[in-house]
Amino acid sequence: MTTETVSLRPAAQAGRTSYPSLRGKRVIVTGGGSGIGEGLVEAFVAQGCEVAFVDIVEDASRALVERLSPDAAIAPRFRLLDLTDLNALARTFAEIEREFGGVDVLVNNAGNDDRHAIGDVTPAYWDERMAINLRQQFFAAQAVVPGMKRNGGGVILNFGSISWHLGLADLCVYQTAKAAIEGMTRSMARDLGRDGIRVSTIVPGNVQTPRQERWYTPEGEAEIVAAQCLDGRIQPADVAGLVLFLASDDARMCTGHDYFVDAGWR
């Protein structure tokens, strides 16, 4: 994760759809301190939600709280958390749920797409990557499900990746984890649907964040845009727009599927 901030662009904020059903909803965002996660936190706060976000990056996360709080109807809350520590995850989520009196929306955004060659992957690296990119999503969902059932429903949004759909290079373990998330989503949607819990996967394309700019040269970015159906670079605000819709009551019959925001990248 990176410490640079990526604010929603003013134009995107000004034109954002307002969802009355989201006002006052209790939301947890993982990996919310920077990049796409920062855009998600900002978007939910702008809707009047109670937002708690967790991240391993402390300085950027606290700066985000400081930036958003003065204009927020409800100031966001930050918890420092390594999601691969499952005991700490369960404890932190339980604390947030007690503070909020429940959780209505979980956005499993956190992940790590460090590049790797197949020949360099060790069993320890495999286990670490799965813990970061797959395991924590399952156990974060497990942590909020009992409360959602007691409250009559909720929404879980798991983040996948366009990468495995395209078969990008040097991401084999990451793509394996992200492909599994889509299967996990379908299973969760089936098992939890009768309890009023909707589960979907968000599949972003290449989103312009400081972290992604580490991996791509300007020429590489131009190649991505050329492979898209639409011109322009996807912004965190574009992803947030889809997330807000799926979290809202407007999407009450949307579950068990994958929703792409990739500008038609093929």
PDB file of C-alpha atoms in Angstrom:
ATOM      1  CA  MET A   1       0.000   0.000   0.000  1.00  0.00           C
ATOM      2  CA  THR A   2       1.083   3.547  -0.535  1.00  0.00           C
ATOM      3  CA  THR A   3       1.012   6.675   1.574  1.00  0.00           C
ATOM      4  CA  GLU A   4       0.076   9.071  -1.227  1.00  0.00           C
ATOM      5  CA  THR A   5      -3.466  10.405  -1.161  1.00  0.00           C
ATOM      6  CA  VAL A   6      -5.867  10.109  -4.060  1.00  0.00           C
ATOM      7  CA  SER A   7      -8.834  12.387  -3.486  1.00  0.00           C
ATOM      8  CA  LEU A   8     -12.040  12.137  -5.416  1.00  0.00           C
ATOM      9  CA  ARG A   9     -11.932  14.827  -8.067  1.00  0.00           C
ATOM     10  CA  PRO A  10     -14.131  17.874  -7.301  1.00  0.00           C
ATOM     11  CA  ALA A  11     -16.194  17.385 -10.444  1.00  0.00           C
ATOM     12  CA  ALA A  12     -16.906  13.792  -9.452  1.00  0.00           C
ATOM     13  CA  GLN A  13     -17.968  14.897  -5.966  1.00  0.00           C
ATOM     14  CA  ALA A  14     -20.222  17.648  -7.297  1.00  0.00           C
ATOM     15  CA  GLY A  15     -22.025  15.292  -9.660  1.00  0.00           C
ATOM     16  CA  ARG A  16     -22.292  12.326  -7.307  1.00  0.00           C
ATOM     17  CA  THR A  17     -25.651  10.611  -6.993  1.00  0.00           C
ATOM     18  CA  SER A  18     -27.209  10.824  -3.553  1.00  0.00           C
ATOM     19  CA  TYR A  19     -28.630   7.581  -2.145  1.00  0.00           C
ATOM     20  CA  PRO A  20     -31.089   8.306   0.678  1.00  0.00           C
ATOM     21  CA  SER A  21     -30.984   4.638   1.689  1.00  0.00           C
ATOM     22  CA  LEU A  22     -27.281   4.945   2.521  1.00  0.00           C
ATOM     23  CA  ARG A  23     -27.634   7.811   4.985  1.00  0.00           C
ATOM     24  CA  GLY A  24     -26.697   6.580   8.433  1.00  0.00           C
ATOM     25  CA  LYS A  25     -25.617   3.145   7.200  1.00  0.00           C
ATOM     26  CA  ARG A  26     -22.751   1.597   9.161  1.00  0.00           C
ATOM     27  CA  VAL A  27     -19.889   0.758   6.808  1.00  0.00           C
ATOM     28  CA  ILE A  28     -16.509  -0.956   7.148  1.00  0.00           C
ATOM     29  CA  VAL A  29     -13.939  -0.483   4.372  1.00  0.00           C
ATOM     30  CA  THR A  30     -10.736  -2.506   4.407  1.00  0.00           C
ATOM     31  CA  GLY A  31      -7.585  -0.937   2.984  1.00  0.00           C
ATOM     32  CA  GLY A  32      -9.282   2.445   3.198  1.00  0.00           C
ATOM     33  CA  GLY A  33      -6.268   4.657   3.786  1.00  0.00           C
ATOM     34  CA  SER A  34      -5.095   5.199   0.210  1.00  0.00           C
ATOM     35  CA  GLY A  35      -5.808   4.535  -3.463  1.00  0.00           C
ATOM     36  CA  ILE A  36      -9.201   3.046  -4.297  1.00  0.00           C
ATOM     37  CA  GLY A  37      -9.947   2.564  -0.606  1.00  0.00           C
ATOM     38  CA  GLU A  38      -9.493   6.246   0.098  1.00  0.00           C
ATOM     39  CA  GLY A  39     -11.981   7.041  -2.648  1.00  0.00           C
ATOM     40  CA  LEU A  40     -14.460   4.576  -1.126  1.00  0.00           C
ATOM     41  CA  VAL A  41     -14.170   6.095   2.348  1.00  0.00           C
ATOM     42  CA  GLU A  42     -14.632   9.586   0.958  1.00  0.00           C
ATOM     43  CA  ALA A  43     -17.685   8.514  -1.056  1.00  0.00           C
ATOM     44  CA  PHE A  44     -19.450   6.798   1.841  1.00  0.00           C
ATOM     45  CA  VAL A  45     -18.716   9.721   4.168  1.00  0.00           C
ATOM     46  CA  ALA A  46     -20.237  12.075   1.584  1.00  0.00           C
ATOM     47  CA  GLN A  47     -23.415   9.957   1.679  1.00  0.00           C
ATOM     48  CA  GLY A  48     -23.754  10.528   5.426  1.00  0.00           C
ATOM     49  CA  CYS A  49     -22.681   7.011   6.411  1.00  0.00           C
ATOM     50  CA  GLU A  50     -20.957   5.972   9.608  1.00  0.00           C
ATOM     51  CA  VAL A  51     -17.641   4.771   8.217  1.00  0.00           C
ATOM     52  CA  ALA A  52     -14.864   2.823   9.883  1.00  0.00           C
ATOM     53  CA  PHE A  53     -11.871   1.853   7.800  1.00  0.00           C
ATOM     54  CA  VAL A  54      -8.892  -0.337   8.551  1.00  0.00           C
ATOM     55  CA  ASP A  55      -5.414  -0.199   7.054  1.00  0.00           C
ATOM     56  CA  ILE A  56      -1.788  -1.009   7.818  1.00  0.00           C
ATOM     57  CA  VAL A  57      -0.698   2.466   6.696  1.00  0.00           C
ATOM     58  CA  GLU A  58      -1.121   4.779   9.659  1.00  0.00           C
ATOM     59  CA  ASP A  59       0.027   8.240   8.604  1.00  0.00           C
ATOM     60  CA  ALA A  60      -1.989   8.431   5.389  1.00  0.00           C
ATOM     61  CA  SER A  61      -5.043   7.001   7.139  1.00  0.00           C
ATOM     62  CA  ARG A  62      -4.955   9.541   9.945  1.00  0.00           C
ATOM     63  CA  ALA A  63      -4.436  12.303   7.379  1.00  0.00           C
ATOM     64  CA  LEU A  64      -7.559  11.096   5.559  1.00  0.00           C
ATOM     65  CA  VAL A  65      -9.620  11.297   8.753  1.00  0.00           C
ATOM     66  CA  GLU A  66      -8.293  14.793   9.392  1.00  0.00           C
ATOM     67  CA  ARG A  67      -9.101  15.877   5.837  1.00  0.00           C
ATOM     68  CA  LEU A  68     -12.655  14.511   5.737  1.00  0.00           C
ATOM     69  CA  SER A  69     -13.839  15.183   9.289  1.00  0.00           C
ATOM     70  CA  PRO A  70     -14.480  18.970   9.148  1.00  0.00           C
ATOM     71  CA  ASP A  71     -17.119  18.667   6.393  1.00  0.00           C
ATOM     72  CA  ALA A  72     -18.510  15.241   7.315  1.00  0.00           C
ATOM     73  CA  ALA A  73     -21.955  14.744   8.808  1.00  0.00           C
ATOM     74  CA  ILE A  74     -20.349  11.792  10.617  1.00  0.00           C
ATOM     75  CA  ALA A  75     -16.551  11.771  10.870  1.00  0.00           C
ATOM     76  CA  PRO A  76     -14.877   8.563   9.694  1.00  0.00           C
ATOM     77  CA  ARG A  77     -13.011   6.330  12.126  1.00  0.00           C
ATOM     78  CA  PHE A  78      -9.683   4.639  11.474  1.00  0.00           C
ATOM     79  CA  ARG A  79      -8.326   1.457  13.033  1.00  0.00           C
ATOM     80  CA  LEU A  80      -4.764   0.300  12.457  1.00  0.00           C
ATOM     81  CA  LEU A  81      -5.013  -3.365  11.465  1.00  0.00           C
ATOM     82  CA  ASP A  82      -2.988  -6.048   9.748  1.00  0.00           C
ATOM     83  CA  LEU A  83      -5.738  -8.125   8.151  1.00  0.00           C
ATOM     84  CA  THR A  84      -3.516 -11.194   7.959  1.00  0.00           C
ATOM     85  CA  ASP A  85      -3.650 -11.364  11.785  1.00  0.00           C
ATOM     86  CA  LEU A  86      -6.996 -13.110  12.086  1.00  0.00           C
ATOM     87  CA  ASN A  87      -7.238 -12.712  15.850  1.00  0.00           C
ATOM     88  CA  ALA A  88      -6.686  -8.967  15.513  1.00  0.00           C
ATOM     89  CA  LEU A  89      -9.202  -8.872  12.649  1.00  0.00           C
ATOM     90  CA  ALA A  90     -11.909 -10.556  14.721  1.00  0.00           C
ATOM     91  CA  ARG A  91     -11.198  -8.340  17.720  1.00  0.00           C
ATOM     92  CA  THR A  92     -11.155  -5.093  15.715  1.00  0.00           C
ATOM     93  CA  PHE A  93     -14.333  -5.901  13.790  1.00  0.00           C
ATOM     94  CA  ALA A  94     -16.113  -6.806  17.025  1.00  0.00           C
ATOM     95  CA  GLU A  95     -15.058  -3.485  18.540  1.00  0.00           C
ATOM     96  CA  ILE A  96     -16.308  -1.547  15.509  1.00  0.00           C
ATOM     97  CA  GLU A  97     -19.594  -3.418  15.569  1.00  0.00           C
ATOM     98  CA  ARG A  98     -20.076  -2.624  19.251  1.00  0.00           C
ATOM     99  CA  GLU A  99     -19.307   1.058  18.671  1.00  0.00           C
ATOM    100  CA  PHE A 100     -21.677   1.283  15.691  1.00  0.00           C
ATOM    101  CA  GLY A 101     -24.337  -1.013  17.090  1.00  0.00           C
ATOM    102  CA  GLY A 102     -24.030  -3.174  13.994  1.00  0.00           C
ATOM    103  CA  VAL A 103     -22.565  -3.246  10.486  1.00  0.00           C
ATOM    104  CA  ASP A 104     -24.701  -2.784   7.386  1.00  0.00           C
ATOM    105  CA  VAL A 105     -22.037  -2.793   4.655  1.00  0.00           C
ATOM    106  CA  LEU A 106     -18.627  -4.448   4.412  1.00  0.00           C
ATOM    107  CA  VAL A 107     -16.342  -3.503   1.517  1.00  0.00           C
ATOM    108  CA  ASN A 108     -13.471  -5.991   1.221  1.00  0.00           C
ATOM    109  CA  ASN A 109     -11.127  -3.730  -0.723  1.00  0.00           C
ATOM    110  CA  ALA A 110      -7.690  -4.464   0.766  1.00  0.00           C
ATOM    111  CA  GLY A 111      -5.155  -6.424  -1.266  1.00  0.00           C
ATOM    112  CA  ASN A 112      -1.629  -6.394  -2.629  1.00  0.00           C
ATOM    113  CA  ASP A 113      -0.664  -6.873  -6.274  1.00  0.00           C
ATOM    114  CA  ASP A 114       3.127  -7.053  -6.011  1.00  0.00           C
ATOM    115  CA  ARG A 115       4.616  -8.629  -9.135  1.00  0.00           C
ATOM    116  CA  HIS A 116       6.307 -12.018  -8.972  1.00  0.00           C
ATOM    117  CA  ALA A 117       7.786 -14.679 -11.245  1.00  0.00           C
ATOM    118  CA  ILE A 118       6.466 -18.235 -10.986  1.00  0.00           C
ATOM    119  CA  GLY A 119       9.944 -19.611 -10.342  1.00  0.00           C
ATOM    120  CA  ASP A 120      10.467 -17.289  -7.392  1.00  0.00           C
ATOM    121  CA  VAL A 121       7.315 -18.310  -5.515  1.00  0.00           C
ATOM    122  CA  THR A 122       8.020 -20.238  -2.315  1.00  0.00           C
ATOM    123  CA  PRO A 123       5.414 -21.965  -0.124  1.00  0.00           C
ATOM    124  CA  ALA A 124       5.837 -19.160   2.400  1.00  0.00           C
ATOM    125  CA  TYR A 125       5.252 -16.490  -0.253  1.00  0.00           C
ATOM    126  CA  TRP A 126       2.201 -18.371  -1.551  1.00  0.00           C
ATOM    127  CA  ASP A 127       0.681 -18.537   1.940  1.00  0.00           C
ATOM    128  CA  GLU A 128       1.433 -14.857   2.587  1.00  0.00           C
ATOM    129  CA  ARG A 129      -0.164 -13.741  -0.690  1.00  0.00           C
ATOM    130  CA  MET A 130      -3.244 -15.865  -0.089  1.00  0.00           C
ATOM    131  CA  ALA A 131      -3.545 -14.449   3.411  1.00  0.00           C
ATOM    132  CA  ILE A 132      -3.376 -10.901   2.064  1.00  0.00           C
ATOM    133  CA  ASN A 133      -5.541 -11.296  -1.039  1.00  0.00           C
ATOM    134  CA  LEU A 134      -8.078 -14.030  -0.242  1.00  0.00           C
ATOM    135  CA  ARG A 135      -8.176 -15.357   3.315  1.00  0.00           C
ATOM    136  CA  GLN A 136      -8.803 -12.023   5.015  1.00  0.00           C
ATOM    137  CA  GLN A 137     -11.831 -11.338   2.791  1.00  0.00           C
ATOM    138  CA  PHE A 138     -13.494 -14.540   3.927  1.00  0.00           C
ATOM    139  CA  PHE A 139     -12.846 -13.951   7.610  1.00  0.00           C
ATOM    140  CA  ALA A 140     -13.852 -10.289   7.446  1.00  0.00           C
ATOM    141  CA  ALA A 141     -17.167 -11.426   5.970  1.00  0.00           C
ATOM    142  CA  GLN A 142     -17.481 -14.155   8.586  1.00  0.00           C
ATOM    143  CA  ALA A 143     -16.999 -11.540  11.305  1.00  0.00           C
ATOM    144  CA  VAL A 144     -19.905  -9.334  10.178  1.00  0.00           C
ATOM    145  CA  VAL A 145     -22.397 -11.999   9.096  1.00  0.00           C
ATOM    146  CA  PRO A 146     -23.874 -12.811  12.552  1.00  0.00           C
ATOM    147  CA  GLY A 147     -24.678  -9.165  13.205  1.00  0.00           C
ATOM    148  CA  MET A 148     -26.120  -8.705   9.721  1.00  0.00           C
ATOM    149  CA  LYS A 149     -28.371 -11.708  10.294  1.00  0.00           C
ATOM    150  CA  ARG A 150     -29.587 -10.263  13.600  1.00  0.00           C
ATOM    151  CA  ASN A 151     -30.278  -6.924  11.906  1.00  0.00           C
ATOM    152  CA  GLY A 152     -32.220  -8.484   9.047  1.00  0.00           C
ATOM    153  CA  GLY A 153     -29.647  -8.138   6.277  1.00  0.00           C
ATOM    154  CA  GLY A 154     -26.636  -6.352   4.902  1.00  0.00           C
ATOM    155  CA  VAL A 155     -24.270  -6.011   1.958  1.00  0.00           C
ATOM    156  CA  ILE A 156     -20.822  -7.546   1.428  1.00  0.00           C
ATOM    157  CA  LEU A 157     -18.796  -6.320  -1.534  1.00  0.00           C
ATOM    158  CA  ASN A 158     -15.641  -8.290  -2.327  1.00  0.00           C
ATOM    159  CA  PHE A 159     -12.976  -6.817  -4.577  1.00  0.00           C
ATOM    160  CA  GLY A 160     -11.732  -8.988  -7.401  1.00  0.00           C
ATOM    161  CA  SER A 161      -9.454  -7.941 -10.241  1.00  0.00           C
ATOM    162  CA  ILE A 162      -9.532  -7.554 -14.008  1.00  0.00           C
ATOM    163  CA  SER A 163      -6.012  -9.018 -14.099  1.00  0.00           C
ATOM    164  CA  TRP A 164      -6.940 -12.706 -14.191  1.00  0.00           C
ATOM    165  CA  HIS A 165      -9.627 -12.089 -16.803  1.00  0.00           C
ATOM    166  CA  LEU A 166      -6.878 -10.668 -19.016  1.00  0.00           C
ATOM    167  CA  GLY A 167      -4.130 -13.094 -17.981  1.00  0.00           C
ATOM    168  CA  LEU A 168      -1.600 -10.374 -17.173  1.00  0.00           C
ATOM    169  CA  ALA A 169       2.042 -11.312 -16.675  1.00  0.00           C
ATOM    170  CA  ASP A 170       3.921 -11.733 -13.387  1.00  0.00           C
ATOM    171  CA  LEU A 171       0.790 -11.971 -11.215  1.00  0.00           C
ATOM    172  CA  CYS A 172       0.099 -15.700 -11.057  1.00  0.00           C
ATOM    173  CA  VAL A 173      -0.470 -16.038  -7.297  1.00  0.00           C
ATOM    174  CA  TYR A 174      -2.364 -12.750  -7.074  1.00  0.00           C
ATOM    175  CA  GLN A 175      -4.604 -13.744  -9.973  1.00  0.00           C
ATOM    176  CA  THR A 176      -5.256 -17.153  -8.441  1.00  0.00           C
ATOM    177  CA  ALA A 177      -6.499 -15.455  -5.273  1.00  0.00           C
ATOM    178  CA  LYS A 178      -8.593 -12.929  -7.178  1.00  0.00           C
ATOM    179  CA  ALA A 179     -10.206 -15.619  -9.326  1.00  0.00           C
ATOM    180  CA  ALA A 180     -11.142 -17.495  -6.153  1.00  0.00           C
ATOM    181  CA  ILE A 181     -12.881 -14.406  -4.782  1.00  0.00           C
ATOM    182  CA  GLU A 182     -15.473 -14.576  -7.532  1.00  0.00           C
ATOM    183  CA  GLY A 183     -16.265 -18.187  -6.608  1.00  0.00           C
ATOM    184  CA  MET A 184     -16.383 -17.251  -2.928  1.00  0.00           C
ATOM    185  CA  THR A 185     -18.834 -14.452  -3.703  1.00  0.00           C
ATOM    186  CA  ARG A 186     -21.239 -16.766  -5.502  1.00  0.00           C
ATOM    187  CA  SER A 187     -21.130 -19.261  -2.635  1.00  0.00           C
ATOM    188  CA  MET A 188     -21.679 -16.580  -0.002  1.00  0.00           C
ATOM    189  CA  ALA A 189     -24.546 -15.054  -1.967  1.00  0.00           C
ATOM    190  CA  ARG A 190     -26.286 -18.432  -2.069  1.00  0.00           C
ATOM    191  CA  ASP A 191     -25.666 -19.281   1.592  1.00  0.00           C
ATOM    192  CA  LEU A 192     -26.580 -15.841   2.973  1.00  0.00           C
ATOM    193  CA  GLY A 193     -29.296 -14.638   0.624  1.00  0.00           C
ATOM    194  CA  ARG A 194     -32.245 -15.929   2.656  1.00  0.00           C
ATOM    195  CA  ASP A 195     -30.942 -13.856   5.557  1.00  0.00           C
ATOM    196  CA  GLY A 196     -31.221 -10.708   3.465  1.00  0.00           C
ATOM    197  CA  ILE A 197     -27.469 -10.434   2.896  1.00  0.00           C
ATOM    198  CA  ARG A 198     -26.391  -9.491  -0.617  1.00  0.00           C
ATOM    199  CA  VAL A 199     -22.854 -10.421  -1.757  1.00  0.00           C
ATOM    200  CA  SER A 200     -21.256  -9.189  -4.978  1.00  0.00           C
ATOM    201  CA  THR A 201     -17.811  -8.795  -6.504  1.00  0.00           C
ATOM    202  CA  ILE A 202     -16.413  -5.496  -7.750  1.00  0.00           C
ATOM    203  CA  VAL A 203     -13.959  -5.984 -10.630  1.00  0.00           C
ATOM    204  CA  PRO A 204     -11.952  -2.803 -11.264  1.00  0.00           C
ATOM    205  CA  GLY A 205      -9.895  -2.218 -14.346  1.00  0.00           C
ATOM    206  CA  ASN A 206      -6.605  -0.359 -14.134  1.00  0.00           C
ATOM    207  CA  VAL A 207      -7.395   2.483 -11.744  1.00  0.00           C
ATOM    208  CA  GLN A 208      -5.104   5.504 -11.759  1.00  0.00           C
ATOM    209  CA  THR A 209      -3.615   5.574  -8.272  1.00  0.00           C
ATOM    210  CA  PRO A 210      -0.066   6.322  -7.115  1.00  0.00           C
ATOM    211  CA  ARG A 211       0.469   2.610  -6.489  1.00  0.00           C
ATOM    212  CA  GLN A 212      -0.496   1.600 -10.019  1.00  0.00           C
ATOM    213  CA  GLU A 213       1.680   4.337 -11.448  1.00  0.00           C
ATOM    214  CA  ARG A 214       4.635   2.482  -9.902  1.00  0.00           C
ATOM    215  CA  TRP A 215       4.078  -0.383 -12.330  1.00  0.00           C
ATOM    216  CA  TYR A 216       3.296   1.448 -15.559  1.00  0.00           C
ATOM    217  CA  THR A 217       5.286   3.878 -17.697  1.00  0.00           C
ATOM    218  CA  PRO A 218       3.381   6.573 -19.623  1.00  0.00           C
ATOM    219  CA  GLU A 219       3.719   4.318 -22.650  1.00  0.00           C
ATOM    220  CA  GLY A 220       2.249   1.425 -20.687  1.00  0.00           C
ATOM    221  CA  GLU A 221      -0.666   3.553 -19.558  1.00  0.00           C
ATOM    222  CA  ALA A 222      -1.279   4.586 -23.182  1.00  0.00           C
ATOM    223  CA  GLU A 223      -1.434   0.892 -24.126  1.00  0.00           C
ATOM    224  CA  ILE A 224      -4.053   0.275 -21.438  1.00  0.00           C
ATOM    225  CA  VAL A 225      -6.225   3.131 -22.681  1.00  0.00           C
ATOM    226  CA  ALA A 226      -5.853   1.866 -26.245  1.00  0.00           C
ATOM    227  CA  ALA A 227      -7.136  -1.559 -25.120  1.00  0.00           C
ATOM    228  CA  GLN A 228     -10.159   0.000 -23.398  1.00  0.00           C
ATOM    229  CA  CYS A 229     -13.426   0.734 -25.191  1.00  0.00           C
ATOM    230  CA  LEU A 230     -13.496   4.170 -23.560  1.00  0.00           C
ATOM    231  CA  ASP A 231     -10.841   6.866 -23.539  1.00  0.00           C
ATOM    232  CA  GLY A 232      -9.411   8.113 -20.255  1.00  0.00           C
ATOM    233  CA  ARG A 233      -8.051   6.602 -17.072  1.00  0.00           C
ATOM    234  CA  ILE A 234     -10.348   5.060 -14.471  1.00  0.00           C
ATOM    235  CA  GLN A 235     -10.366   7.031 -11.208  1.00  0.00           C
ATOM    236  CA  PRO A 236     -11.151   5.891  -7.642  1.00  0.00           C
ATOM    237  CA  ALA A 237     -14.361   7.936  -7.916  1.00  0.00           C
ATOM    238  CA  ASP A 238     -15.497   5.733 -10.815  1.00  0.00           C
ATOM    239  CA  VAL A 239     -15.108   2.622  -8.686  1.00  0.00           C
ATOM    240  CA  ALA A 240     -16.789   4.329  -5.738  1.00  0.00           C
ATOM    241  CA  GLY A 241     -19.807   5.146  -7.888  1.00  0.00           C
ATOM    242  CA  LEU A 242     -20.414   1.453  -8.589  1.00  0.00           C
ATOM    243  CA  VAL A 243     -19.797   0.496  -4.953  1.00  0.00           C
ATOM    244  CA  LEU A 244     -22.303   3.081  -3.693  1.00  0.00           C
ATOM    245  CA  PHE A 245     -24.992   1.782  -6.034  1.00  0.00           C
ATOM    246  CA  LEU A 246     -24.470  -1.850  -5.025  1.00  0.00           C
ATOM    247  CA  ALA A 247     -24.463  -0.910  -1.335  1.00  0.00           C
ATOM    248  CA  SER A 248     -27.716   1.047  -1.671  1.00  0.00           C
ATOM    249  CA  ASP A 249     -31.296  -0.205  -1.617  1.00  0.00           C
ATOM    250  CA  ASP A 250     -31.488   0.655  -5.333  1.00  0.00           C
ATOM    251  CA  ALA A 251     -29.519  -2.567  -5.887  1.00  0.00           C
ATOM    252  CA  ARG A 252     -31.769  -4.642  -3.607  1.00  0.00           C
ATOM    253  CA  MET A 253     -32.037  -7.478  -6.145  1.00  0.00           C
ATOM    254  CA  CYS A 254     -28.360  -7.495  -7.161  1.00  0.00           C
ATOM    255  CA  THR A 255     -26.329 -10.317  -5.643  1.00  0.00           C
ATOM    256  CA  GLY A 256     -24.088 -13.236  -6.532  1.00  0.00           C
ATOM    257  CA  HIS A 257     -22.501 -11.617  -9.567  1.00  0.00           C
ATOM    258  CA  ASP A 258     -19.413  -9.724 -10.720  1.00  0.00           C
ATOM    259  CA  TYR A 259     -19.700  -6.042 -11.600  1.00  0.00           C
ATOM    260  CA  PHE A 260     -16.980  -4.554 -13.793  1.00  0.00           C
ATOM    261  CA  VAL A 261     -15.766  -0.972 -13.894  1.00  0.00           C
ATOM    262  CA  ASP A 262     -12.959  -1.347 -16.417  1.00  0.00           C
ATOM    263  CA  ALA A 263     -13.799   1.010 -19.317  1.00  0.00           C
ATOM    264  CA  GLY A 264     -14.247  -2.118 -21.446  1.00  0.00           C
ATOM    265  CA  TRP A 265     -10.584  -3.193 -21.142  1.00  0.00           C
ATOM    266  CA  ARG A 266      -9.990  -6.253 -23.310  1.00  0.00           C
TER     267      ARG A 266
END
